[in-house]
């Protein structure tokens, strides 16, 4: 897959971080990705290679009013979490329709036959997180380690 954006001034790296600017929500439709068999898909931007994720893939997405995925898909080993941050639409999983809107979060297991659409008159914007199903061992506060160090800022 390839991406059309120039990332030269959008990525900053340190020894323990990568910071990447994916653009304002209103600019997300300008992203595009080349997908095998589907050609150029507008409004989708994969972030793993941009930001150096090592345990998941995340994409930012914008679907225009009236648009929908023209196919169903499943996954081989990754579950997906769809986080809707703007607009309204519908997901369909295994024949069940789920209304989604800003704030809706939908987790889909590997075998779920999924598709989705924007049946509203506003853009539908969402983030998709893809990670190996059943891989989580520790999480939240259970994985954090608070350091004995006073917080200081350079200025
Ligand atoms: Zn998927």
XYZ file of N, CA and C and ligand atoms in Angstrom:
466
model
N 0.838 -1.179 0.000
C 0.000 0.000 0.000
C 0.882 1.240 0.000
N 0.382 2.307 -0.535
C 1.159 3.533 -0.556
C 0.278 4.696 -0.121
N 0.901 5.783 0.162
C 0.156 6.930 0.651
C 0.576 8.157 -0.122
N -0.337 9.088 -0.261
C -0.085 10.234 -1.114
C 0.480 11.434 -0.380
N 0.531 11.352 0.955
C 0.954 12.553 1.685
C 2.468 12.644 1.836
N 2.932 13.847 1.859
C 4.337 14.107 2.163
C 4.467 14.227 3.679
N 5.310 13.397 4.273
C 5.364 13.365 5.733
C 6.606 14.031 6.305
N 7.381 14.683 5.469
C 8.659 15.243 5.915
C 8.534 16.109 7.169
N 7.545 16.978 7.208
C 7.425 17.863 8.364
C 6.327 17.420 9.323
N 5.880 16.186 9.199
C 4.775 15.712 10.030
C 5.203 14.681 11.055
N 6.470 14.283 11.000
C 6.942 13.242 11.901
C 8.116 13.745 12.719
N 8.086 13.441 14.003
C 9.192 13.774 14.887
C 9.523 12.529 15.695
N 10.808 12.203 15.740
C 11.212 10.990 16.432
C 12.190 11.264 17.553
N 12.027 10.529 18.655
C 12.990 10.499 19.746
C 13.367 9.054 19.964
N 14.249 8.805 20.931
C 14.667 7.414 21.119
C 13.514 6.539 21.603
N 12.525 7.142 22.286
C 11.401 6.347 22.790
C 10.042 6.845 22.314
N 10.032 7.635 21.251
C 8.725 8.085 20.751
C 8.778 8.418 19.271
N 7.610 8.391 18.664
C 7.403 8.974 17.341
C 6.145 9.813 17.440
N 6.203 11.054 17.003
C 5.034 11.929 17.001
C 4.698 12.227 15.544
N 3.478 11.976 15.175
C 3.064 12.144 13.781
C 1.786 12.980 13.718
N 1.739 13.933 12.804
C 0.543 14.760 12.620
C -0.262 14.210 11.443
N -1.444 13.705 11.732
C -2.263 13.109 10.665
C -3.158 14.135 9.984
N -3.136 15.378 10.473
C -3.932 16.423 9.843
C -5.239 16.659 10.581
N -5.854 17.803 10.297
C -7.128 18.154 10.920
C -8.226 17.239 10.392
N -9.263 17.041 11.186
C -10.377 16.176 10.772
C -10.908 16.566 9.403
N -11.033 17.862 9.154
C -11.607 18.315 7.879
C -10.725 17.946 6.691
N -9.443 17.673 6.959
C -8.519 17.306 5.876
C -8.390 15.797 5.675
N -9.008 15.010 6.549
C -8.888 13.558 6.432
C -9.370 13.015 5.086
N -10.394 13.640 4.450
C -10.813 13.108 3.132
C -9.697 13.183 2.088
N -8.705 14.029 2.299
C -7.612 14.155 1.325
C -6.628 12.999 1.387
N -6.665 12.225 2.467
C -5.808 11.045 2.541
C -6.301 10.013 1.531
N -5.393 9.174 1.094
C -5.834 8.044 0.278
C -4.838 6.914 0.444
N -5.286 5.727 0.109
C -4.434 4.554 0.210
C -4.725 3.640 -0.974
N -3.675 2.975 -1.430
C -3.813 2.034 -2.538
C -3.995 0.646 -1.935
N -5.135 0.024 -2.191
C -5.384 -1.303 -1.637
C -5.456 -2.336 -2.761
N -4.797 -3.476 -2.563
C -4.788 -4.515 -3.600
C -6.207 -4.913 -3.989
N -6.496 -4.871 -5.259
C -7.803 -5.278 -5.748
C -8.860 -4.202 -5.681
N -8.572 -3.143 -4.949
C -9.574 -2.088 -4.790
C -9.142 -0.773 -5.414
N -7.841 -0.668 -5.738
C -7.346 0.586 -6.284
C -7.214 1.634 -5.203
N -7.335 2.875 -5.611
C -7.152 3.987 -4.682
C -8.419 4.210 -3.857
N -8.257 4.135 -2.540
C -9.376 4.360 -1.636
C -9.175 5.712 -0.961
N -10.113 6.628 -1.175
C -9.995 7.975 -0.615
C -10.452 8.001 0.835
N -9.857 8.872 1.612
C -10.320 9.108 2.970
C -9.813 8.112 3.989
N -8.832 7.290 3.617
C -8.274 6.320 4.569
C -6.771 6.515 4.660
N -6.264 6.496 5.876
C -4.844 6.748 6.091
C -4.323 5.824 7.184
N -3.457 4.874 6.807
C -2.859 3.960 7.775
C -1.677 4.643 8.463
N -1.531 4.425 9.765
C -0.547 5.168 10.544
C 0.656 4.375 11.031
N 0.593 3.052 10.963
C 1.665 2.234 11.550
C 3.041 2.637 11.036
N 3.187 2.734 9.736
C 4.488 3.050 9.162
C 4.889 4.502 9.413
N 3.899 5.373 9.554
C 4.175 6.783 9.809
C 4.656 6.997 11.248
N 4.017 6.283 12.158
C 4.268 6.535 13.576
C 5.026 5.413 14.267
N 5.334 4.351 13.540
C 6.175 3.303 14.102
C 5.507 2.420 15.135
N 4.197 2.207 15.034
C 3.519 1.310 15.978
C 4.126 -0.081 15.871
N 4.229 -0.777 16.992
C 4.789 -2.133 16.965
C 3.780 -3.204 17.385
N 2.631 -2.800 17.902
C 1.676 -3.813 18.352
C 0.300 -3.683 17.747
N 0.103 -2.685 16.893
C -1.218 -2.498 16.298
C -1.088 -1.681 15.019
N -2.157 -1.684 14.248
C -2.278 -0.765 13.115
C -3.457 0.139 13.440
N -3.322 1.409 13.147
C -4.421 2.357 13.341
C -4.590 3.134 12.044
N -5.839 3.341 11.651
C -6.076 4.218 10.505
C -7.062 5.297 10.908
N -6.906 6.475 10.297
C -7.898 7.536 10.446
C -8.694 7.568 9.145
N -10.005 7.780 9.277
C -10.895 7.571 8.141
C -11.975 8.633 8.053
N -12.335 8.976 6.834
C -13.442 9.894 6.598
C -14.262 9.364 5.428
N -15.549 9.165 5.689
C -16.447 8.633 4.657
C -17.490 9.695 4.338
N -17.605 10.082 3.059
C -18.541 11.167 2.729
C -20.007 10.728 2.829
N -20.918 11.691 2.910
C -22.347 11.370 2.983
C -22.768 10.447 1.841
N -23.534 9.418 2.164
C -24.051 8.508 1.149
C -23.110 7.397 0.737
N -21.877 7.429 1.203
C -20.896 6.416 0.788
C -20.925 5.217 1.735
N -20.473 4.085 1.216
C -20.405 2.888 2.041
C -19.374 1.928 1.480
N -18.937 0.990 2.287
C -18.003 -0.028 1.816
C -18.746 -0.954 0.855
N -18.190 -1.214 -0.330
C -18.905 -2.024 -1.326
C -18.676 -3.532 -1.139
N -18.157 -3.935 0.010
C -17.865 -5.361 0.237
C -17.942 -5.660 1.734
N -18.049 -6.966 2.052
C -17.888 -7.422 3.441
C -16.446 -7.877 3.600
N -15.906 -7.772 4.810
C -14.607 -8.386 5.037
C -14.486 -8.957 6.443
N -13.571 -9.897 6.577
C -13.207 -10.493 7.864
C -11.719 -10.269 8.049
N -11.168 -10.789 9.149
C -9.721 -10.714 9.334
C -9.139 -12.081 9.647
N -7.862 -12.240 9.365
C -7.200 -13.523 9.613
C -6.876 -13.695 11.088
N -6.223 -12.688 11.705
C -5.878 -12.840 13.121
C -6.092 -11.593 13.968
N -6.494 -10.503 13.363
C -6.650 -9.256 14.125
C -8.105 -8.898 14.379
N -8.375 -8.459 15.614
C -9.675 -7.850 15.871
C -9.579 -6.376 15.483
N -10.736 -5.762 15.287
C -10.756 -4.343 14.944
C -11.660 -3.604 15.921
N -11.237 -2.394 16.262
C -12.070 -1.519 17.079
C -12.292 -0.244 16.280
N -13.564 0.067 16.044
C -13.938 1.278 15.319
C -14.371 2.319 16.346
N -13.698 3.454 16.335
C -14.023 4.550 17.257
C -14.571 5.703 16.415
N -15.864 5.954 16.542
C -16.495 7.000 15.736
C -16.386 8.332 16.458
N -15.842 9.308 15.768
C -15.595 10.584 16.441
C -16.408 11.748 15.864
N -17.056 11.525 14.722
C -17.891 12.590 14.157
C -18.878 11.990 13.172
N -20.100 12.488 13.179
C -21.092 12.066 12.208
C -21.933 10.896 12.681
N -22.731 10.348 11.754
C -23.612 9.220 12.043
C -23.561 8.246 10.883
N -23.758 6.986 11.195
C -23.773 5.974 10.151
C -24.239 4.656 10.716
N -23.970 3.589 9.983
C -24.361 2.255 10.423
C -23.258 1.264 10.122
N -23.079 0.332 11.035
C -22.230 -0.820 10.777
C -23.148 -2.025 10.672
N -22.687 -3.015 9.912
C -23.410 -4.269 9.844
C -22.394 -5.366 10.152
N -22.719 -6.176 11.159
C -21.831 -7.281 11.531
C -22.659 -8.552 11.602
N -22.298 -9.538 10.809
C -23.022 -10.821 10.764
C -24.523 -10.605 10.578
N -24.870 -9.647 9.726
C -26.275 -9.400 9.414
C -26.992 -8.479 10.380
N -26.347 -8.118 11.487
C -26.977 -7.199 12.440
C -26.558 -5.763 12.148
N -27.533 -4.859 12.148
C -27.246 -3.450 11.892
C -27.060 -2.708 13.217
N -26.002 -1.938 13.283
C -25.675 -1.180 14.491
C -25.584 0.291 14.110
N -26.461 1.115 14.686
C -26.378 2.554 14.450
C -25.171 3.106 15.205
N -24.385 3.927 14.537
C -23.210 4.509 15.194
C -23.227 6.026 15.029
N -22.583 6.681 15.956
C -22.492 8.137 15.936
C -21.274 8.539 16.752
N -20.974 9.816 16.757
C -19.878 10.341 17.573
C -19.897 9.694 18.957
N -18.797 9.084 19.337
C -18.717 8.443 20.648
C -18.975 6.953 20.622
N -19.483 6.414 19.511
C -19.726 4.970 19.424
C -18.415 4.226 19.215
N -18.311 3.089 19.882
C -17.128 2.244 19.753
C -17.608 0.821 19.478
N -17.120 0.237 18.393
C -17.552 -1.107 18.019
C -16.327 -2.001 17.870
N -16.303 -3.086 18.627
C -15.231 -4.076 18.512
C -15.748 -5.249 17.694
N -14.946 -5.684 16.746
C -15.358 -6.794 15.882
C -14.271 -7.855 15.898
N -14.652 -9.067 16.232
C -13.721 -10.191 16.237
C -13.356 -10.602 14.820
N -12.335 -11.403 14.721
C -11.798 -11.767 13.413
C -12.858 -12.263 12.439
N -13.750 -13.140 12.920
C -14.694 -13.809 12.009
C -15.917 -12.968 11.660
N -16.089 -11.839 12.319
C -17.249 -10.995 12.040
C -17.253 -10.520 10.590
N -18.364 -10.748 9.914
C -18.501 -10.273 8.531
C -19.042 -8.856 8.596
N -18.170 -7.906 8.238
C -18.487 -6.508 8.498
C -18.538 -5.647 7.249
N -19.408 -4.654 7.311
C -19.398 -3.566 6.332
C -20.010 -2.358 7.046
N -19.916 -1.178 6.445
C -20.457 0.013 7.094
C -20.768 1.069 6.053
N -21.586 2.013 6.467
C -21.975 3.069 5.537
C -22.260 4.366 6.283
N -22.182 5.425 5.522
C -22.583 6.730 6.021
C -23.941 7.031 5.396
N -25.000 6.837 6.153
C -26.347 7.098 5.618
C -26.872 8.440 6.117
N -25.954 9.347 6.442
C -26.348 10.681 6.906
C -25.924 11.717 5.862
N -26.161 12.980 6.170
C -25.749 14.033 5.236
C -24.535 14.808 5.735
N -23.807 14.203 6.685
C -22.567 14.798 7.197
C -21.436 13.789 7.023
N -20.186 14.247 6.998
C -19.077 13.296 6.936
C -19.079 12.373 8.161
N -18.681 11.126 7.960
C -18.525 10.175 9.065
C -17.032 9.969 9.271
N -16.555 10.318 10.450
C -15.120 10.192 10.717
C -14.897 9.208 11.856
N -13.885 8.349 11.673
C -13.662 7.285 12.642
C -12.219 6.814 12.593
N -11.831 6.197 13.673
C -10.491 5.639 13.812
C -10.641 4.129 13.922
N -9.836 3.393 13.176
C -9.880 1.927 13.268
C -8.559 1.435 13.858
N -8.672 0.669 14.930
C -7.508 0.086 15.593
C -7.550 -1.416 15.334
N -6.455 -1.924 14.837
C -6.390 -3.346 14.492
C -5.246 -3.979 15.284
N -5.558 -5.031 16.033
C -4.511 -5.707 16.812
C -4.854 -7.178 16.954
N -3.840 -7.976 17.252
C -4.031 -9.415 17.347
C -5.077 -9.755 18.416
N -6.066 -10.521 18.030
C -7.135 -10.909 18.945
C -6.569 -11.700 20.125
N -7.056 -11.405 21.317
C -6.647 -12.098 22.554
C -5.164 -11.931 22.894
N -4.544 -10.846 22.446
C -3.114 -10.650 22.714
C -2.858 -9.823 23.972
N -3.880 -9.162 24.509
C -3.664 -8.225 25.607
C -3.364 -8.958 26.913
N -2.231 -8.624 27.543
C -1.852 -9.278 28.795
C -1.989 -8.344 29.986
N -1.590 -7.103 29.857
C -1.773 -6.113 30.913
C -2.300 -4.864 30.236
N -2.965 -4.011 31.007
C -3.602 -2.862 30.372
C -3.903 -1.792 31.397
N -4.147 -0.601 30.882
C -4.534 0.515 31.733
C -3.516 0.772 32.836
N -4.003 1.049 34.029
C -3.120 1.356 35.153
C -2.266 0.153 35.540
N -2.725 -1.036 35.208
C -1.983 -2.243 35.546
C -0.668 -2.369 34.803
N -0.536 -1.648 33.705
C 0.709 -1.718 32.931
C 1.594 -0.490 33.162
N 1.048 0.531 33.806
C 1.811 1.758 34.037
C 2.742 1.624 35.229
N 3.837 2.356 35.198
C 4.785 2.400 36.306
C 5.042 3.870 36.619
N 4.612 4.342 37.771
C 4.804 5.741 38.141
C 6.243 5.936 38.611
N 6.914 6.950 38.063
C 8.319 7.204 38.377
C 8.479 8.185 39.530
N 9.506 7.952 40.333
C 9.827 8.867 41.442
C 10.624 10.031 40.854
N 9.943 10.938 40.175
C 10.611 12.015 39.465
C 9.686 13.217 39.425
N 10.206 14.378 39.830
C 9.387 15.594 39.834
C 9.147 16.065 38.399
N 7.925 16.452 38.095
C 7.606 16.930 36.744
C 8.222 18.314 36.526
N 8.935 18.463 35.405
C 9.539 19.751 35.042
C 9.410 19.943 33.535
N 9.164 21.175 33.111
C 9.086 21.525 31.696
C 10.230 22.476 31.354
N 10.792 22.379 30.159
C 11.906 23.254 29.782
C 11.561 24.737 29.855
N 10.305 25.113 29.591
C 9.916 26.515 29.691
C 8.433 26.651 29.929
Zn -10.625 -4.656 8.547
